[in-house]
Coordinates of C-alpha atoms and ligand atoms in Angstrom, one line a residue:
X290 CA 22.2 9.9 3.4
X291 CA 19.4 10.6 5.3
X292 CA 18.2 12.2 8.5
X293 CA 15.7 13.2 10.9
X294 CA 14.9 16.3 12.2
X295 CA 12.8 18.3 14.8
X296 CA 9.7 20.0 13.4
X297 CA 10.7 23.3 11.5
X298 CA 7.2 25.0 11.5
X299 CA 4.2 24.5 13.1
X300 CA 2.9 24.0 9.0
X301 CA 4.4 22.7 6.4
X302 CA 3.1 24.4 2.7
X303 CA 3.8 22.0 -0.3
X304 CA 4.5 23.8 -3.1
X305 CA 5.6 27.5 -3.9
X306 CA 3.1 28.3 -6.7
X307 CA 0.4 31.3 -6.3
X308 CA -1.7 29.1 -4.0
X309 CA 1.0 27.8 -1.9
X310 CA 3.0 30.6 -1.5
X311 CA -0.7 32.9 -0.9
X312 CA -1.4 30.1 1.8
X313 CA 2.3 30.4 3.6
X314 CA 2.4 34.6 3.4
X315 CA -1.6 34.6 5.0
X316 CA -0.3 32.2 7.9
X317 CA 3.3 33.8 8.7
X318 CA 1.2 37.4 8.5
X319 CA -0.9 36.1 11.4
X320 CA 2.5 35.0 13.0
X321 CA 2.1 31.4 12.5
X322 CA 6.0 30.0 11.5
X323 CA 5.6 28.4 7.9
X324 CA 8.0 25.3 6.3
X325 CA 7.5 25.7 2.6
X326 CA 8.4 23.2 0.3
X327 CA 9.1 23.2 -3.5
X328 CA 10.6 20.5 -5.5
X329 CA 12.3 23.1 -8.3
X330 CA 15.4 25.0 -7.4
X331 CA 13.4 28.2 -8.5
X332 CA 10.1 29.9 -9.1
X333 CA 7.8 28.4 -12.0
X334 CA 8.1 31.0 -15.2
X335 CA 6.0 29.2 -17.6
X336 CA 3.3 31.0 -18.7
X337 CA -0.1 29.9 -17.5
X338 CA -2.9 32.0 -15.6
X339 CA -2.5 35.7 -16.7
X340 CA -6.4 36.5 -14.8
X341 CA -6.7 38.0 -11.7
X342 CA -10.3 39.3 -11.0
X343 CA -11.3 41.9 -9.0
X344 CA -12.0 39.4 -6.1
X345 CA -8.7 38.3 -5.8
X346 CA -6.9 41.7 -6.5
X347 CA -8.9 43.2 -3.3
X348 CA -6.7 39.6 -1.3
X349 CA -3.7 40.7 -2.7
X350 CA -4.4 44.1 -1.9
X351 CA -4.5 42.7 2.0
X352 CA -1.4 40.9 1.5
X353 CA 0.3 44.3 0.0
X354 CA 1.1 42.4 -3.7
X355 CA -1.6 44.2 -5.4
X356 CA 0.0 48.0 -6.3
X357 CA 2.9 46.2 -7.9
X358 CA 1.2 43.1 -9.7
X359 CA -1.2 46.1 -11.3
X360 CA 2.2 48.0 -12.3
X361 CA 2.9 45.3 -14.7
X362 CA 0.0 44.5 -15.9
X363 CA -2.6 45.8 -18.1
X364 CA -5.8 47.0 -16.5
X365 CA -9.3 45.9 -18.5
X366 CA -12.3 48.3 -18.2
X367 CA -14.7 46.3 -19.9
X368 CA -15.7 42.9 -21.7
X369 CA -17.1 42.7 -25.4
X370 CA -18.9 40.3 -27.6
X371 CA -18.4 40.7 -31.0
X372 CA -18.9 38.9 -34.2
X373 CA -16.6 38.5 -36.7
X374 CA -17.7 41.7 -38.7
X375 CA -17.0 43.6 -36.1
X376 CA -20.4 44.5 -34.8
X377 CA -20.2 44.9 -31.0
X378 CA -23.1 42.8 -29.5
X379 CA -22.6 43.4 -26.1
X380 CA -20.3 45.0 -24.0
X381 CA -20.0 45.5 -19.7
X382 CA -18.2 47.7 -17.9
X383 CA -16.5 46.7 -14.6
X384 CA -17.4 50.3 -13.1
X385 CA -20.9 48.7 -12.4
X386 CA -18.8 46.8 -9.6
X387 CA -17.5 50.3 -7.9
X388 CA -19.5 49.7 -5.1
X389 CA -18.8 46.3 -4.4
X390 CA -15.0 45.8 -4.3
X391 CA -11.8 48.1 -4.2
X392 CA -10.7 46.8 -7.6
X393 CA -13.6 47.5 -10.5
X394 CA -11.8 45.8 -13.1
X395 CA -9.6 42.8 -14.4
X396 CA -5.9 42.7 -14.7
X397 CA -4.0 40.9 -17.4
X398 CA -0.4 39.8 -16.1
X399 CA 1.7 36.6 -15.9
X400 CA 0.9 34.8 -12.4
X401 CA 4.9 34.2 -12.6
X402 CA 4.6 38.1 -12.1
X403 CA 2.6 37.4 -8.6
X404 CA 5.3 34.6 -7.4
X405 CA 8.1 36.9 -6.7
X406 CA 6.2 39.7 -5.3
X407 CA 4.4 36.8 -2.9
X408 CA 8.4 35.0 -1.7
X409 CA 9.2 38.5 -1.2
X410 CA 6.8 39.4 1.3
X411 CA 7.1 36.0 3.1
X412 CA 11.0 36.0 3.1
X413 CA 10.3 39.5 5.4
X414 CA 7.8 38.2 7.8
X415 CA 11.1 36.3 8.9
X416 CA 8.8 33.7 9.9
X417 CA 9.4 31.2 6.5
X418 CA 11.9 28.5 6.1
X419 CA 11.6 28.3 1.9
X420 CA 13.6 25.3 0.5
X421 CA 13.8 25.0 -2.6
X422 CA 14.4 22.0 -4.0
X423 CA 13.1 20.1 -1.6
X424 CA 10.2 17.3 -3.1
X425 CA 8.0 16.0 -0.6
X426 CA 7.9 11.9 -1.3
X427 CA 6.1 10.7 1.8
X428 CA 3.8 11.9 4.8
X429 CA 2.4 10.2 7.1
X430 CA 0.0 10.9 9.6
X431 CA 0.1 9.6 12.9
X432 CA -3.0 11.7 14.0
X433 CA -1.2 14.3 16.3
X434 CA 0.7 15.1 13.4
X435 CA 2.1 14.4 10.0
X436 CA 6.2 13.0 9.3
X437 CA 6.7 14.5 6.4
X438 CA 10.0 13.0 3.9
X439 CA 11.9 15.7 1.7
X440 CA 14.7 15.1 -1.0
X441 CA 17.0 17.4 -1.8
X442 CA 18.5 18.2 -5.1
X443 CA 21.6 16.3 -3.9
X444 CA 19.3 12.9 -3.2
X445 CA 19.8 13.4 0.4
X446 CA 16.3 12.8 2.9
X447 CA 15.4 14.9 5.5
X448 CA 12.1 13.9 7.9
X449 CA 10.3 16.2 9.6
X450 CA 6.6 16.7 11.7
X451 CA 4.5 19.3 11.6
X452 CA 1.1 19.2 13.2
X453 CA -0.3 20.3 10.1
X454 CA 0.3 20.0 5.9
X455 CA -1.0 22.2 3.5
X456 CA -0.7 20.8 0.1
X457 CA -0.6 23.0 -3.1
X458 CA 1.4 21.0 -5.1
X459 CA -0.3 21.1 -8.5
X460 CA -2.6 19.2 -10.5
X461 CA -0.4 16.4 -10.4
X462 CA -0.4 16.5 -6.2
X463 CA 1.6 14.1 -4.7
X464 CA 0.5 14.5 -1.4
X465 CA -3.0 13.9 -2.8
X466 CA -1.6 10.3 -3.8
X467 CA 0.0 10.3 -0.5
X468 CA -3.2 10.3 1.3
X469 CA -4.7 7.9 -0.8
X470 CA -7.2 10.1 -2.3
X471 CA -8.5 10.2 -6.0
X472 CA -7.2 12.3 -8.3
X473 CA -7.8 11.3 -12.0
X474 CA -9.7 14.3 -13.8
X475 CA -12.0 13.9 -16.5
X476 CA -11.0 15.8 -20.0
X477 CA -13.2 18.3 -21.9
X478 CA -14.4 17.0 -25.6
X479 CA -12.2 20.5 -26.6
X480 CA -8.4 21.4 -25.7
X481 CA -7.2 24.9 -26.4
X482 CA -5.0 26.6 -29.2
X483 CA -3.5 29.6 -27.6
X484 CA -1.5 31.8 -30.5
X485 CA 0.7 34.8 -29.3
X486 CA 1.4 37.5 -31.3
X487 CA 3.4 41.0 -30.4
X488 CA 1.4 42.7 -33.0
X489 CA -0.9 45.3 -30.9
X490 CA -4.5 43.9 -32.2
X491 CA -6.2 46.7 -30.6
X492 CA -4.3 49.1 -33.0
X493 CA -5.6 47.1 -36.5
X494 CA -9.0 45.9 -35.2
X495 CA -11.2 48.8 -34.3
X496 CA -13.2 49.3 -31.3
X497 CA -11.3 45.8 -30.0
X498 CA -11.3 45.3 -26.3
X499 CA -8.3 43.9 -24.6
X500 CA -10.9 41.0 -23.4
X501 CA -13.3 40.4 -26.3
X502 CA -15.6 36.8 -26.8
X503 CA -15.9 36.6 -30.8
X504 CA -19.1 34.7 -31.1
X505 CA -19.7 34.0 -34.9
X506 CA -20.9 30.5 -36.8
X507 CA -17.2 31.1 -39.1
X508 CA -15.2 31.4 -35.7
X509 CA -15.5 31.8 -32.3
X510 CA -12.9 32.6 -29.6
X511 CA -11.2 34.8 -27.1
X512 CA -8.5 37.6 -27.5
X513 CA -7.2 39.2 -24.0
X514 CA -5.1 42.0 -24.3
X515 CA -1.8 41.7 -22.0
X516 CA 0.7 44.2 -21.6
X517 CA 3.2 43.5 -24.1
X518 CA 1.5 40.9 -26.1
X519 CA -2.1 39.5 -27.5
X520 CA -3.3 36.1 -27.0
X521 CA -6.4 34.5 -29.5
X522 CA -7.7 31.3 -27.5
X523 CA -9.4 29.0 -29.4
X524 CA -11.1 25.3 -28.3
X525 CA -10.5 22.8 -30.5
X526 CA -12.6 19.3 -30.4
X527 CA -10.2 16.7 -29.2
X528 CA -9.9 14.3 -31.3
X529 CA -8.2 16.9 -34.0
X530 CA -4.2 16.4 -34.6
X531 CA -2.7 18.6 -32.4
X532 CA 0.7 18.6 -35.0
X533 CA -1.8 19.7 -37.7
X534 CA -3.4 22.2 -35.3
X535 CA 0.1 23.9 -34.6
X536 CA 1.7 23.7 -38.4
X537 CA 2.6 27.6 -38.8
X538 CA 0.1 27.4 -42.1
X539 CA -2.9 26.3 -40.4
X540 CA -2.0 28.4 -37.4
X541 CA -1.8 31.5 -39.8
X542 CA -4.8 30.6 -42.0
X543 CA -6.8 30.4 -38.8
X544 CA -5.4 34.2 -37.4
X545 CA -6.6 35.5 -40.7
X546 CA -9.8 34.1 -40.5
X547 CA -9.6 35.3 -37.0
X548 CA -9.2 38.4 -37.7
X549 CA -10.8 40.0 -40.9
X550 CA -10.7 43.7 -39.4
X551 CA -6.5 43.0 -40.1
X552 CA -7.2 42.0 -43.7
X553 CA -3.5 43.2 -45.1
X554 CA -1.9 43.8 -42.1
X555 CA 1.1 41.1 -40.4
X556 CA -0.3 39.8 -37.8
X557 CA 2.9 38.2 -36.6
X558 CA 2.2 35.3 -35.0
X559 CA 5.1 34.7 -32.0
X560 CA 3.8 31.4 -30.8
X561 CA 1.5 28.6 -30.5
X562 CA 0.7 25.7 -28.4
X563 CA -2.1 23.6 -27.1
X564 CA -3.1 22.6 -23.6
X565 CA -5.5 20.0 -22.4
X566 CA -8.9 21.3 -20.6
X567 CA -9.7 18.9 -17.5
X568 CA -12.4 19.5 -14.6
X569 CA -11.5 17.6 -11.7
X570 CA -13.3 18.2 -7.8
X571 CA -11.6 15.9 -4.6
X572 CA -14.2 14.7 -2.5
X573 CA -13.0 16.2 0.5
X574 CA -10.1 18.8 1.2
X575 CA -9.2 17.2 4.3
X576 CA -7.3 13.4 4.8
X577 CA -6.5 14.2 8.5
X578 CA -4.2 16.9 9.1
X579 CA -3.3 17.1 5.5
X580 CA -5.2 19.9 4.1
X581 CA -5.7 20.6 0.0
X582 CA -6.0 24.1 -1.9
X583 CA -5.4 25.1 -5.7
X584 CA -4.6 22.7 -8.6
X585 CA -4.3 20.1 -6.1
X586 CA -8.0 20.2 -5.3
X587 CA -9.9 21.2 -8.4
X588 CA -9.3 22.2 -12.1
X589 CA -11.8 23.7 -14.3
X590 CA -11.7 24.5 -18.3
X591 CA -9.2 27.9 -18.2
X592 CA -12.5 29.5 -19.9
X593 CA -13.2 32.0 -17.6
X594 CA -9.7 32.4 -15.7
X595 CA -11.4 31.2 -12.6
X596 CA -9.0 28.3 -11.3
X597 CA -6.3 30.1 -10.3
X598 CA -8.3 33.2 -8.8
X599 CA -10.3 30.2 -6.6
X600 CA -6.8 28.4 -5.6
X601 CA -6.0 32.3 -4.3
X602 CA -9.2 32.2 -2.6
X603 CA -8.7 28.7 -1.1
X604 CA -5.2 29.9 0.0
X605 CA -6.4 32.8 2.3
X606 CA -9.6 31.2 3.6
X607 CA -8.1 28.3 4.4
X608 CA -4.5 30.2 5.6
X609 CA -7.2 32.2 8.4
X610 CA -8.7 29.2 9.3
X611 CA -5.6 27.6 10.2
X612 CA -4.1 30.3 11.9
X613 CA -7.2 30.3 14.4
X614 CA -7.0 26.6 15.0
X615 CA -3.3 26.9 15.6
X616 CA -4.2 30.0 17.6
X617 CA -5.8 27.8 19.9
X618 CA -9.7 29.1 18.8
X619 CA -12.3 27.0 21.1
X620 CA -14.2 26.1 17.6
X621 CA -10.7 26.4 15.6
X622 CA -11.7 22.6 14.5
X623 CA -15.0 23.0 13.1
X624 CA -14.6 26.4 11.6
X625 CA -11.2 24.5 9.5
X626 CA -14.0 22.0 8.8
X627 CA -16.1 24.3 7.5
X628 CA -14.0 26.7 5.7
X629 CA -12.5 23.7 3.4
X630 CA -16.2 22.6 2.9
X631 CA -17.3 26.0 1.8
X632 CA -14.2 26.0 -0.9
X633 CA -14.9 22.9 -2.5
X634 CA -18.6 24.0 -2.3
X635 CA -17.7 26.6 -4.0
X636 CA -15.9 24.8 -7.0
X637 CA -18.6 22.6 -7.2
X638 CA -21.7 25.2 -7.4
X639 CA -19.9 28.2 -9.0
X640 CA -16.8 27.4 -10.6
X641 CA -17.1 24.5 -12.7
X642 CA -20.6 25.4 -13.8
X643 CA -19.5 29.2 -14.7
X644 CA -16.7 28.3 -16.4
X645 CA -18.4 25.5 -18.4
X646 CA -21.3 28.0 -19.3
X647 CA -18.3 30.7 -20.7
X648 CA -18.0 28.5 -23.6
X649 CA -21.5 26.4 -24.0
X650 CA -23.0 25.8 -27.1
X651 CA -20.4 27.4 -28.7
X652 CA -20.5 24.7 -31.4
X653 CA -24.1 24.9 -31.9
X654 CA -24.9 28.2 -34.5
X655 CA -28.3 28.4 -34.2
X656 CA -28.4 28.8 -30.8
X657 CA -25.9 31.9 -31.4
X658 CA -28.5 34.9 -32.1
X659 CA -30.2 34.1 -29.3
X660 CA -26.9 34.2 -26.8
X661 CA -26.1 37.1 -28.0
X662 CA -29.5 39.0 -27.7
X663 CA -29.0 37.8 -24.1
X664 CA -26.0 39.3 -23.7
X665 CA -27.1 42.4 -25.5
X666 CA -29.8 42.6 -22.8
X667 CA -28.1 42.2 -20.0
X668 CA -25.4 45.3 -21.1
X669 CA -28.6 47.0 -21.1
X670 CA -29.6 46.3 -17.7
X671 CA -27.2 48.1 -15.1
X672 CA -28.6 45.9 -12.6
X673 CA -27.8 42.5 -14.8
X674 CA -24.9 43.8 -15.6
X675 CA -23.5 44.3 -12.3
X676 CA -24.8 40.5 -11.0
X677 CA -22.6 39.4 -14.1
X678 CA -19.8 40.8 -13.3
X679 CA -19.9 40.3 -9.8
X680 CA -20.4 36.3 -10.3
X681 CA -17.7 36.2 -13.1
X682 CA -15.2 37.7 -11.2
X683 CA -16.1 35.4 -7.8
X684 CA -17.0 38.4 -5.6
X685 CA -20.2 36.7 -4.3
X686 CA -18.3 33.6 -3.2
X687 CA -14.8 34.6 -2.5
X688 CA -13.7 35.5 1.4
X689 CA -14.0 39.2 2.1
X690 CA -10.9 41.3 3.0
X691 CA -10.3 41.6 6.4
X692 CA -11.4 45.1 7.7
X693 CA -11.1 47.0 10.9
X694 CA -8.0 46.2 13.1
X695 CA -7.4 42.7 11.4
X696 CA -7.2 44.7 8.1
X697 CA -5.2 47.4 9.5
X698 CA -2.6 45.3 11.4
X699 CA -1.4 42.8 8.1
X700 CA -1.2 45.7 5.6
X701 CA 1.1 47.5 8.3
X702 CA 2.9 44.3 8.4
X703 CA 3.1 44.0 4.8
X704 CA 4.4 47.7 4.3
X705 CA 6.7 48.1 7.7
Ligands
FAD923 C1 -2.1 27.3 -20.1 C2 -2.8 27.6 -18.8 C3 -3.6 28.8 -18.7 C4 -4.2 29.1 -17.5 N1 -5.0 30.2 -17.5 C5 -5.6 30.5 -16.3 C6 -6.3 31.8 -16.1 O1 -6.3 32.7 -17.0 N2 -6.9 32.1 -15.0 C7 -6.9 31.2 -13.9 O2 -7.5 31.5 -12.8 N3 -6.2 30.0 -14.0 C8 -5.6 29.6 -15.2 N4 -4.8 28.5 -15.3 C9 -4.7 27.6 -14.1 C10 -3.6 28.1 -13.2 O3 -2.3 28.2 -13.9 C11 -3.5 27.2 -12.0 O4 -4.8 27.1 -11.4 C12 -2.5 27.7 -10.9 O5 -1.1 27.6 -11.3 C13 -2.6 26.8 -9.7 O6 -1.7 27.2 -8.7 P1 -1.2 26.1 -7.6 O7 -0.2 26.9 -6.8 O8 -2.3 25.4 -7.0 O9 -0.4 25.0 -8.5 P2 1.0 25.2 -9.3 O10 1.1 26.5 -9.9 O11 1.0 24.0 -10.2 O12 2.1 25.0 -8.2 C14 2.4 23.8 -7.6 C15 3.8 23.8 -7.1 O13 4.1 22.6 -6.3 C16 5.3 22.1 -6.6 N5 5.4 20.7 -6.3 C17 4.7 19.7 -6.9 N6 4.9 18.5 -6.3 C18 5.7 18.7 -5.3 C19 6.3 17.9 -4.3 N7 6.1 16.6 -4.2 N8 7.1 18.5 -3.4 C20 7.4 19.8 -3.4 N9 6.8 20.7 -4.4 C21 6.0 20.1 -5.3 C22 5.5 22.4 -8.1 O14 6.8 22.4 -8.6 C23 4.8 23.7 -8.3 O15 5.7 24.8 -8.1 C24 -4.1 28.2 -16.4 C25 -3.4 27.0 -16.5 C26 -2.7 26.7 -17.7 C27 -1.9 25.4 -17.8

């Protein structure tokens, strides 16, 4: 069965993960009505991003998400290079960024813990139609406006216009296959071994930070610190067996290596997998009035934790943009333009390269000493360190909050 029916929303939002449901709360906060659309029946639990920088905590702060995502997550004051002795080489503090952003510091949670606290908030601007559900399989644009064709669970088809799209549907878009645009993304030469274990590593490794780079020729990788539970990230060169990779032995054998300082003690290992590492950039963030943001648009190694926080970032600034244009703004047009130039800008000259520098060389031991002297001199530095920190967590190239009136007027919304 299928039918047509009148435009629901002046936008229609593709997708209900962080991005889409950031970009759908930003608009119906500035009172623009907001169709979103997501293909499952529920929110996503799967665990993926658990990085949300300081950046993107001071956007969430905006939106009013921020006080509860922090009450369920753990708070890190600091990152730390170590080796696998456990001689600290370097180590920052996020206080150096006090002056520079409400939120001096990274929190650790699930982004499934965001999701909820996001629907919430846009279920009570009263301004959301959210069907779940509900996959987009076709949009076209006829130039004044796109037709967009949902399925329900039940196979029926429902078609409706909206004078503008906002795709965040994934990695996988297909409203990015819709609109005829590339979207094939190029694999790293390493995938990642991520290995969970309930065992509090801060407890049997002294001095450990909950987000500590080991750097050492016998190992190196990352443990973050989350608030029930430890993950050790390692890369892994490609071509290796992933079924050999994730045989409890070799998984185990590779923990205690890991982790000398826990010579005798369990470290009981909860879970492992492996997922691929894949940069991928579109050309442009715009066929039409179809507009991209998140996964959808680009994908960077997860060293880092930068994807997601930029998909946040695309969400708002691309969210105000199109609230002006739909506000009827004299340069609405160009300032869309230029906002979704300026995010893919952004992927392409900090992202990508910031992320792929997080884990360079890695593989190359003699360049190791001289890394970590680098590092060592840059702790040193208050003035280094605070540039550091500031680019790693995005602060230099994500939008600013909104202050003044503007500010005032959505966090009243968000707490009325
Ligand atoms: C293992 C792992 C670890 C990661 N760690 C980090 C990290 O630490 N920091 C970081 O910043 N990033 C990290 N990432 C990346 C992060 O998870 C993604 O960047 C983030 O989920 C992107 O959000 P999104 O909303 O763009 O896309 P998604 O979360 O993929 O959401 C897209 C939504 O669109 C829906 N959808 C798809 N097609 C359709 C359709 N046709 N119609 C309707 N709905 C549709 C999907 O069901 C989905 O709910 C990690 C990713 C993985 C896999």
């Amino acid at each position: 069965m299928s039918g047509d029916s009148a435009s629901r929303g002046p936008v229609a939002v593709v997708g209900a993960g962080p991005v889409g449901l950031t970009a759908a709360l930003v608009l119906a906060r500035t009172g623009v009505p907001v169709t979103l659309l997501e293909s499952r029946e529920t929110l996503a639990t799967e665990s993926r991003a658990s990085t949300f920088h300081p950046s993107t905590l001071d956007l969430l702060d905006e939106l009013g998400v921020a006080a509860a995502l922090r009450r369920q997550g753990r708070t890190v004051d600091r990152v730390q290079w170590r080796d696998l002795d456990g001689l600290v080489h370097a180590e920052l503090d996020y206080s150096v960024l006090s002056g520079h952003t409400g939120h001096p510091y990274r929190l650790h949670v699930e982004q499934a813990r965001l999701t909820p606290l996001l629907l919430a908030e846009l279920h009570a601007t009263g301004l959301a139609d959210i069907r779940f559900g509900a996959t987009v399989t076709g949009a076209e644009d006829g130039g004044d406006g796109v037709r967009l064709r949902t399925r329900d669970a039940a196979g029926r088809t429902t078609v409706t216009r909206h004078p503008y799209v906002l795709a965040a549907d994934g990695s996988r878009s297909r409203l990015r296959e819709l609109a005829g645009l590339p979207g094939t993304a190029e694999e790293y030469p390493d995938y990642a071994l991520r290995v969970v274990t309930g065992t509090p590593l801060d407890e049997l490794v002294p001095g450990l930070a909950a987000l500590a780079y080991v750097r050492d020729a016998r190992a190196s990788f990352s443990a973050l610190g989350m608030p029930d539970h430890w993950r050790l990230i390692f890369r892994i060169p490609r071509g290796t067996d992933r079924d050999a990779v994730l045989a409890p032995d070799a998984v185990r054998a590779r923990v205690e290596q890991a982790l000398p300082g826990a010579a005798g003690r369990a470290v009981r290992v909860a879970d492992a997998h492996t997922y691929r590492l894949a940069r991928f950039l579109l050309p442009r963030y715009r066929a039409g009035r179809v507009l991209f943001a998140g996964d959808a648009a680009h994908l960077t190694s997860t060293a880092g934790g930068l994807n997601m926080n930029c998909g946040l970032h695309d969400a708002v600034e691309t969210g105000r943009a199109l609230a002006a244009v739909l506000r009827g703004d004299a340069q609405g047009e160009t300032a869309l333009d230029a906002a979704l130039e300026r995010r893919r800008s952004v992927v392409e000259t900090a992202v990508i390269p910031r992320s792929e520098a997080r884990t360079a060389g890695l593989d190359r031991a003699a360049e190791l000493p001289s890394r970590l002297a680098s590092l060592r001199r840059t702790a040193e530095d208050p003035h280094a360190a605070a540039d550091y920190l500031f680019k790693a967590s995005l602060l230099d190239v994500a939008p600013r909050p909104l202050k003044g009136e503007a500010h005032a007027d959505l966090v009243s919304q968000a707490h009325r």
